[in-house]
Amino acid sequence: MIDPVTLIHLTIVGAIVGLDFVSFPQAMLSRPLVSATLGGWLCGDTASGLLVGVLLECFALETMPFGASRYPEWGPAAVAAGAMAAVPGNAELVARTLPMAVLCGLCAAMVGGQTLVWLRRFNLSVAERYRDALAAGDATALVSVHWTGMILDFGRAGAVTALFVMVMLPLRAALVDALHTVSGETSLAVVAVLATGVAGGAVWKVVHTARDYVRYLLVGLLAGAAVVVLR
Amino acid sequence: MTPPRSLPPGTWLHVFARLFAVQGSYNYEAMIGNGIAYAAEPAFRLLPGGRDGEAYRAAMARHSRYFNAHPYLAALAVGALVRAELEGEQPDRVERFRTACCGPLGAAGDRLVWAGWLPFCSALALLAYGLGASAAGVLFVFVGTYNVGHVALRAWGLRAGYREGLKVASALASPVLRTGPLHVARALAAVAGAALPLVLLRLSGAPLRPFGLALGAAALLAVALTRWQARVDGWRVGVALLLLFFLYSVVR
């Protein structure tokens, strides 16, 4: 069981990063790298939170929020995934839990994205209620519509974070014994290969239309390889 | 071109701060239209008659309607619209401008920010992680670098929009928007090329030979995903493979 104070902290942080994603201020606190690290930190294991954050960030490189398209919402999901992976002082257990935490984080991000669609529909119904006032240029009505949207987004993100945490932490407790069959080292290697492979494909999608991109990619790869060999 | 009348600093700051909430009431009909009016509202108070004036209400009504653009480059539109309203432009000209600038501002912002600056900052933070930076260091690199560009772009957009007014198309030809995406994409290629192997090394913590195998497997997956890119999202493939591994480790 998660203690209520930690749950409240996770909920507040989830609400903040969820609000940041679209409504205010889009400072990218909602990216998994940040959110998962905060989730792990709140549960006393910043390093594990960062680990999950790095892995989810690799997947998130594939999903950029273009226009009105539907995309996963990473913030609340990553806060919960960071909390799920946090096992202070037990690196082996963290490594074995990682695939489950990353998988749950990815699924939760899809659910979170759907709640954003519902919020936008609800925002529309609020705006429709004030349609005549908005058409007449009533600033009070505009501020009401706008602030209602932001307050609802904050509440939505907090609620989904709390829900994810309350589902994911008991899930870890229930399944952790069943994960003894694969070593932490193997688990970590598999999830790392998948994440960096997806990130590699995502980066190629973005850069392959840029002139001379291959030259820049090769320079980067050589620099990275040199650091690996020299270490 | 006649220089625009200067806005009081307090009004500038008020409009600029509200730009960060331009998507606060995002919906599928007005999109960010309400946000545009919300951001521009402090400047509209300077219209003849102030908050109780007819000009203020007419401007608020015009700008609460449909508008869609990249949220950061919406600053450019807000600056231009504020100037147009304060200079008493004809409503039909303002309306035409609103319709015409949605597409270009959306496309330019998507290319520069979502497909450029954001993945570049992610890759830079991943590189910092791969080089052994602490959690605070990685977060500082990501949030700090990203927001230098983010805040600067919004500030430039508001200033350039107000300076150019409805002739803001010239600002769209600025080097930032014209060649910026190309330079950012090249920088992303170089930084990601260095970052991903280092991230894999730090994550797996493996000696060189197993690391080579892991790197080969990741490269194979990346190549396969680029081949299938038109048919499937890479991250969904990742989810499916992760699920298979998870099930294997549970039922084995």
mmCIF file of C-alpha atoms in Angstrom, chain B residues 23-226:
data_model
loop_
_atom_site.group_PDB
_atom_site.id
_atom_site.type_symbol
_atom_site.label_atom_id
_atom_site.label_comp_id
_atom_site.label_asym_id
_atom_site.label_seq_id
_atom_site.Cartn_x
_atom_site.Cartn_y
_atom_site.Cartn_z
ATOM 1 C CA GLN B 23 -4.443 26.676 -25.050
ATOM 2 C CA GLY B 24 -6.219 26.834 -21.683
ATOM 3 C CA SER B 25 -9.702 26.251 -23.099
ATOM 4 C CA TYR B 26 -8.682 24.282 -26.216
ATOM 5 C CA ASN B 27 -11.703 22.658 -27.845
ATOM 6 C CA TYR B 28 -12.573 21.089 -31.201
ATOM 7 C CA GLU B 29 -14.631 24.050 -32.443
ATOM 8 C CA ALA B 30 -12.817 27.305 -31.601
ATOM 9 C CA MET B 31 -9.473 25.459 -31.143
ATOM 10 C CA ILE B 32 -7.259 28.159 -29.534
ATOM 11 C CA GLY B 33 -9.615 31.020 -30.512
ATOM 12 C CA ASN B 34 -10.681 31.734 -26.937
ATOM 13 C CA GLY B 35 -7.020 31.717 -25.918
ATOM 14 C CA ILE B 36 -6.133 34.309 -28.550
ATOM 15 C CA ALA B 37 -8.778 36.688 -27.216
ATOM 16 C CA TYR B 38 -7.728 35.913 -23.637
ATOM 17 C CA ALA B 39 -4.071 36.736 -24.412
ATOM 18 C CA ALA B 40 -4.829 39.915 -26.355
ATOM 19 C CA GLU B 41 -7.441 41.221 -23.902
ATOM 20 C CA PRO B 42 -5.092 43.389 -21.746
ATOM 21 C CA ALA B 43 -4.063 45.319 -24.897
ATOM 22 C CA PHE B 44 -7.683 45.731 -26.039
ATOM 23 C CA ARG B 45 -8.330 47.699 -22.843
ATOM 24 C CA LEU B 46 -6.387 50.515 -24.560
ATOM 25 C CA LEU B 47 -9.052 50.805 -27.276
ATOM 26 C CA PRO B 48 -11.269 53.936 -27.233
ATOM 27 C CA GLY B 49 -13.779 53.695 -24.398
ATOM 28 C CA GLY B 50 -11.699 51.121 -22.488
ATOM 29 C CA ARG B 51 -13.358 47.976 -21.170
ATOM 30 C CA ASP B 52 -16.828 49.458 -21.516
ATOM 31 C CA GLY B 53 -16.304 50.658 -25.063
ATOM 32 C CA GLU B 54 -17.890 49.280 -28.210
ATOM 33 C CA ALA B 55 -14.472 48.795 -29.852
ATOM 34 C CA TYR B 56 -13.312 46.589 -26.968
ATOM 35 C CA ARG B 57 -16.388 44.359 -27.113
ATOM 36 C CA ALA B 58 -16.212 44.111 -30.904
ATOM 37 C CA ALA B 59 -12.529 43.109 -30.766
ATOM 38 C CA MET B 60 -13.187 40.545 -28.040
ATOM 39 C CA ALA B 61 -16.043 39.051 -30.057
ATOM 40 C CA ARG B 62 -13.913 38.847 -33.235
ATOM 41 C CA HIS B 63 -10.973 37.159 -31.584
ATOM 42 C CA SER B 64 -12.911 34.599 -29.514
ATOM 43 C CA ARG B 65 -13.821 32.794 -32.745
ATOM 44 C CA TYR B 66 -12.022 29.890 -34.377
ATOM 45 C CA PHE B 67 -8.268 30.176 -34.605
ATOM 46 C CA ASN B 68 -5.646 27.486 -34.884
ATOM 47 C CA ALA B 69 -1.869 27.739 -34.985
ATOM 48 C CA HIS B 70 1.151 26.402 -33.207
ATOM 49 C CA PRO B 71 0.766 27.634 -29.598
ATOM 50 C CA TYR B 72 4.204 29.297 -29.485
ATOM 51 C CA LEU B 73 3.843 31.045 -32.848
ATOM 52 C CA ALA B 74 0.345 32.184 -31.899
ATOM 53 C CA ALA B 75 2.325 34.991 -30.251
ATOM 54 C CA LEU B 76 3.074 36.325 -33.725
ATOM 55 C CA ALA B 77 -0.648 36.441 -34.523
ATOM 56 C CA VAL B 78 -1.528 38.022 -31.172
ATOM 57 C CA GLY B 79 1.059 40.782 -31.705
ATOM 58 C CA ALA B 80 -0.233 41.487 -35.212
ATOM 59 C CA LEU B 81 -3.895 41.425 -34.152
ATOM 60 C CA VAL B 82 -3.302 43.740 -31.209
ATOM 61 C CA ARG B 83 -1.657 46.285 -33.499
ATOM 62 C CA ALA B 84 -4.408 45.942 -36.111
ATOM 63 C CA GLU B 85 -7.138 46.544 -33.514
ATOM 64 C CA LEU B 86 -5.324 49.471 -31.893
ATOM 65 C CA GLU B 87 -4.844 51.090 -35.304
ATOM 66 C CA GLY B 88 -8.509 50.602 -36.157
ATOM 67 C CA GLU B 89 -8.058 48.253 -39.136
ATOM 68 C CA GLN B 90 -11.227 47.264 -41.005
ATOM 69 C CA PRO B 91 -12.821 44.168 -39.415
ATOM 70 C CA ASP B 92 -12.926 42.299 -42.734
ATOM 71 C CA ARG B 93 -9.142 42.790 -43.179
ATOM 72 C CA VAL B 94 -8.555 41.501 -39.664
ATOM 73 C CA GLU B 95 -10.798 38.518 -40.380
ATOM 74 C CA ARG B 96 -8.951 37.729 -43.626
ATOM 75 C CA PHE B 97 -5.639 37.901 -41.782
ATOM 76 C CA ARG B 98 -6.890 35.537 -39.095
ATOM 77 C CA THR B 99 -7.971 33.032 -41.735
ATOM 78 C CA ALA B 100 -4.777 33.331 -43.761
ATOM 79 C CA CYS B 101 -2.211 32.983 -41.009
ATOM 80 C CA CYS B 102 -3.523 29.821 -39.292
ATOM 81 C CA GLY B 103 -1.954 27.350 -41.720
ATOM 82 C CA PRO B 104 1.506 28.941 -42.055
ATOM 83 C CA LEU B 105 1.872 29.518 -38.306
ATOM 84 C CA GLY B 106 0.825 25.948 -37.583
ATOM 85 C CA ALA B 107 3.152 24.384 -40.140
ATOM 86 C CA ALA B 108 6.147 26.578 -39.271
ATOM 87 C CA GLY B 109 5.748 25.920 -35.536
ATOM 88 C CA ASP B 110 5.311 22.191 -35.970
ATOM 89 C CA ARG B 111 8.494 21.960 -38.051
ATOM 90 C CA LEU B 112 10.570 24.192 -35.822
ATOM 91 C CA VAL B 113 9.384 23.103 -32.377
ATOM 92 C CA TRP B 114 7.650 19.707 -32.345
ATOM 93 C CA ALA B 115 9.818 18.166 -35.053
ATOM 94 C CA GLY B 116 12.961 20.131 -34.227
ATOM 95 C CA TRP B 117 13.640 21.889 -30.960
ATOM 96 C CA LEU B 118 11.797 19.437 -28.689
ATOM 97 C CA PRO B 119 13.454 16.248 -29.999
ATOM 98 C CA PHE B 120 16.799 18.073 -30.092
ATOM 99 C CA CYS B 121 16.493 19.007 -26.397
ATOM 100 C CA SER B 122 15.402 15.448 -25.581
ATOM 101 C CA ALA B 123 18.450 14.084 -27.400
ATOM 102 C CA LEU B 124 20.704 16.587 -25.626
ATOM 103 C CA ALA B 125 19.345 15.470 -22.249
ATOM 104 C CA LEU B 126 19.768 11.811 -23.257
ATOM 105 C CA LEU B 127 23.370 12.615 -24.190
ATOM 106 C CA ALA B 128 23.894 14.169 -20.761
ATOM 107 C CA TYR B 129 22.473 10.976 -19.231
ATOM 108 C CA GLY B 130 24.689 8.814 -21.418
ATOM 109 C CA LEU B 131 27.739 10.808 -20.335
ATOM 110 C CA GLY B 132 26.908 10.072 -16.695
ATOM 111 C CA ALA B 133 25.098 13.231 -15.562
ATOM 112 C CA SER B 134 23.045 13.105 -12.363
ATOM 113 C CA ALA B 135 19.233 13.310 -12.387
ATOM 114 C CA ALA B 136 19.368 17.022 -11.545
ATOM 115 C CA GLY B 137 21.912 17.581 -14.321
ATOM 116 C CA VAL B 138 19.817 15.771 -16.933
ATOM 117 C CA LEU B 139 16.680 17.691 -15.940
ATOM 118 C CA PHE B 140 18.560 20.980 -15.914
ATOM 119 C CA VAL B 141 19.908 20.356 -19.430
ATOM 120 C CA PHE B 142 16.471 19.416 -20.770
ATOM 121 C CA VAL B 143 14.196 21.947 -19.070
ATOM 122 C CA GLY B 144 16.764 24.746 -19.208
ATOM 123 C CA THR B 145 17.720 24.364 -22.863
ATOM 124 C CA TYR B 146 14.169 23.784 -24.042
ATOM 125 C CA ASN B 147 12.741 26.787 -22.260
ATOM 126 C CA VAL B 148 15.444 29.187 -23.413
ATOM 127 C CA GLY B 149 14.202 28.495 -26.955
ATOM 128 C CA HIS B 150 10.551 28.304 -25.933
ATOM 129 C CA VAL B 151 10.388 31.616 -24.072
ATOM 130 C CA ALA B 152 12.575 33.378 -26.658
ATOM 131 C CA LEU B 153 10.322 32.210 -29.501
ATOM 132 C CA ARG B 154 7.161 33.478 -27.797
ATOM 133 C CA ALA B 155 8.817 36.830 -26.965
ATOM 134 C CA TRP B 156 10.165 37.219 -30.516
ATOM 135 C CA GLY B 157 6.761 36.292 -31.955
ATOM 136 C CA LEU B 158 4.876 38.883 -29.910
ATOM 137 C CA ARG B 159 7.403 41.612 -30.692
ATOM 138 C CA ALA B 160 7.669 40.784 -34.414
ATOM 139 C CA GLY B 161 3.900 40.473 -34.758
ATOM 140 C CA TYR B 162 3.312 43.850 -33.161
ATOM 141 C CA ARG B 163 6.104 45.474 -35.195
ATOM 142 C CA GLU B 164 4.855 44.166 -38.554
ATOM 143 C CA GLY B 165 1.100 44.244 -37.929
ATOM 144 C CA LEU B 166 -0.960 42.599 -40.666
ATOM 145 C CA LYS B 167 2.173 42.514 -42.876
ATOM 146 C CA VAL B 168 3.596 39.874 -40.587
ATOM 147 C CA ALA B 169 4.235 37.520 -43.518
ATOM 148 C CA SER B 170 7.724 39.063 -43.684
ATOM 149 C CA ALA B 171 8.383 37.752 -40.179
ATOM 150 C CA LEU B 172 7.535 34.276 -41.460
ATOM 151 C CA ALA B 173 10.493 34.639 -43.829
ATOM 152 C CA SER B 174 12.798 35.260 -40.871
ATOM 153 C CA PRO B 175 15.882 32.981 -40.741
ATOM 154 C CA VAL B 176 14.552 31.514 -37.486
ATOM 155 C CA LEU B 177 11.567 30.016 -39.291
ATOM 156 C CA ARG B 178 13.043 29.562 -42.763
ATOM 157 C CA THR B 179 16.353 27.805 -42.115
ATOM 158 C CA GLY B 180 16.004 27.115 -38.379
ATOM 159 C CA PRO B 181 14.354 23.701 -38.847
ATOM 160 C CA LEU B 182 17.174 22.516 -41.129
ATOM 161 C CA HIS B 183 19.908 23.503 -38.664
ATOM 162 C CA VAL B 184 18.013 22.020 -35.734
ATOM 163 C CA ALA B 185 17.446 18.751 -37.654
ATOM 164 C CA ARG B 186 21.173 18.479 -38.414
ATOM 165 C CA ALA B 187 22.065 19.196 -34.799
ATOM 166 C CA LEU B 188 19.492 16.589 -33.733
ATOM 167 C CA ALA B 189 21.065 14.003 -36.069
ATOM 168 C CA ALA B 190 24.521 14.628 -34.594
ATOM 169 C CA VAL B 191 23.423 14.747 -30.943
ATOM 170 C CA ALA B 192 21.111 11.716 -31.215
ATOM 171 C CA GLY B 193 23.822 9.788 -33.085
ATOM 172 C CA ALA B 194 26.138 10.288 -30.115
ATOM 173 C CA ALA B 195 23.469 9.980 -27.414
ATOM 174 C CA LEU B 196 21.706 6.712 -28.222
ATOM 175 C CA PRO B 197 24.755 4.385 -28.016
ATOM 176 C CA LEU B 198 25.841 6.081 -24.789
ATOM 177 C CA VAL B 199 22.359 5.788 -23.309
ATOM 178 C CA LEU B 200 22.286 2.100 -24.209
ATOM 179 C CA LEU B 201 25.687 1.625 -22.607
ATOM 180 C CA ARG B 202 24.699 3.362 -19.381
ATOM 181 C CA LEU B 203 21.326 1.597 -19.222
ATOM 182 C CA SER B 204 22.617 -1.893 -19.894
ATOM 183 C CA GLY B 205 25.835 -1.365 -17.944
ATOM 184 C CA ALA B 206 27.241 -4.210 -20.049
ATOM 185 C CA PRO B 207 30.875 -4.876 -20.977
ATOM 186 C CA LEU B 208 31.881 -4.010 -24.536
ATOM 187 C CA ARG B 209 31.015 -7.305 -26.261
ATOM 188 C CA PRO B 210 27.443 -7.783 -24.976
ATOM 189 C CA PHE B 211 27.031 -4.058 -25.493
ATOM 190 C CA GLY B 212 27.935 -4.524 -29.151
ATOM 191 C CA LEU B 213 25.191 -7.151 -29.450
ATOM 192 C CA ALA B 214 22.673 -4.850 -27.765
ATOM 193 C CA LEU B 215 23.659 -1.975 -30.035
ATOM 194 C CA GLY B 216 23.274 -4.191 -33.096
ATOM 195 C CA ALA B 217 19.815 -5.306 -31.953
ATOM 196 C CA ALA B 218 18.729 -1.708 -31.312
ATOM 197 C CA ALA B 219 20.057 -0.617 -34.711
ATOM 198 C CA LEU B 220 18.198 -3.480 -36.407
ATOM 199 C CA LEU B 221 14.972 -2.490 -34.680
ATOM 200 C CA ALA B 222 15.477 1.147 -35.676
ATOM 201 C CA VAL B 223 16.076 0.201 -39.329
ATOM 202 C CA ALA B 224 13.009 -2.078 -39.336
ATOM 203 C CA LEU B 225 10.854 0.705 -37.888
ATOM 204 C CA THR B 226 12.026 3.173 -40.523
#
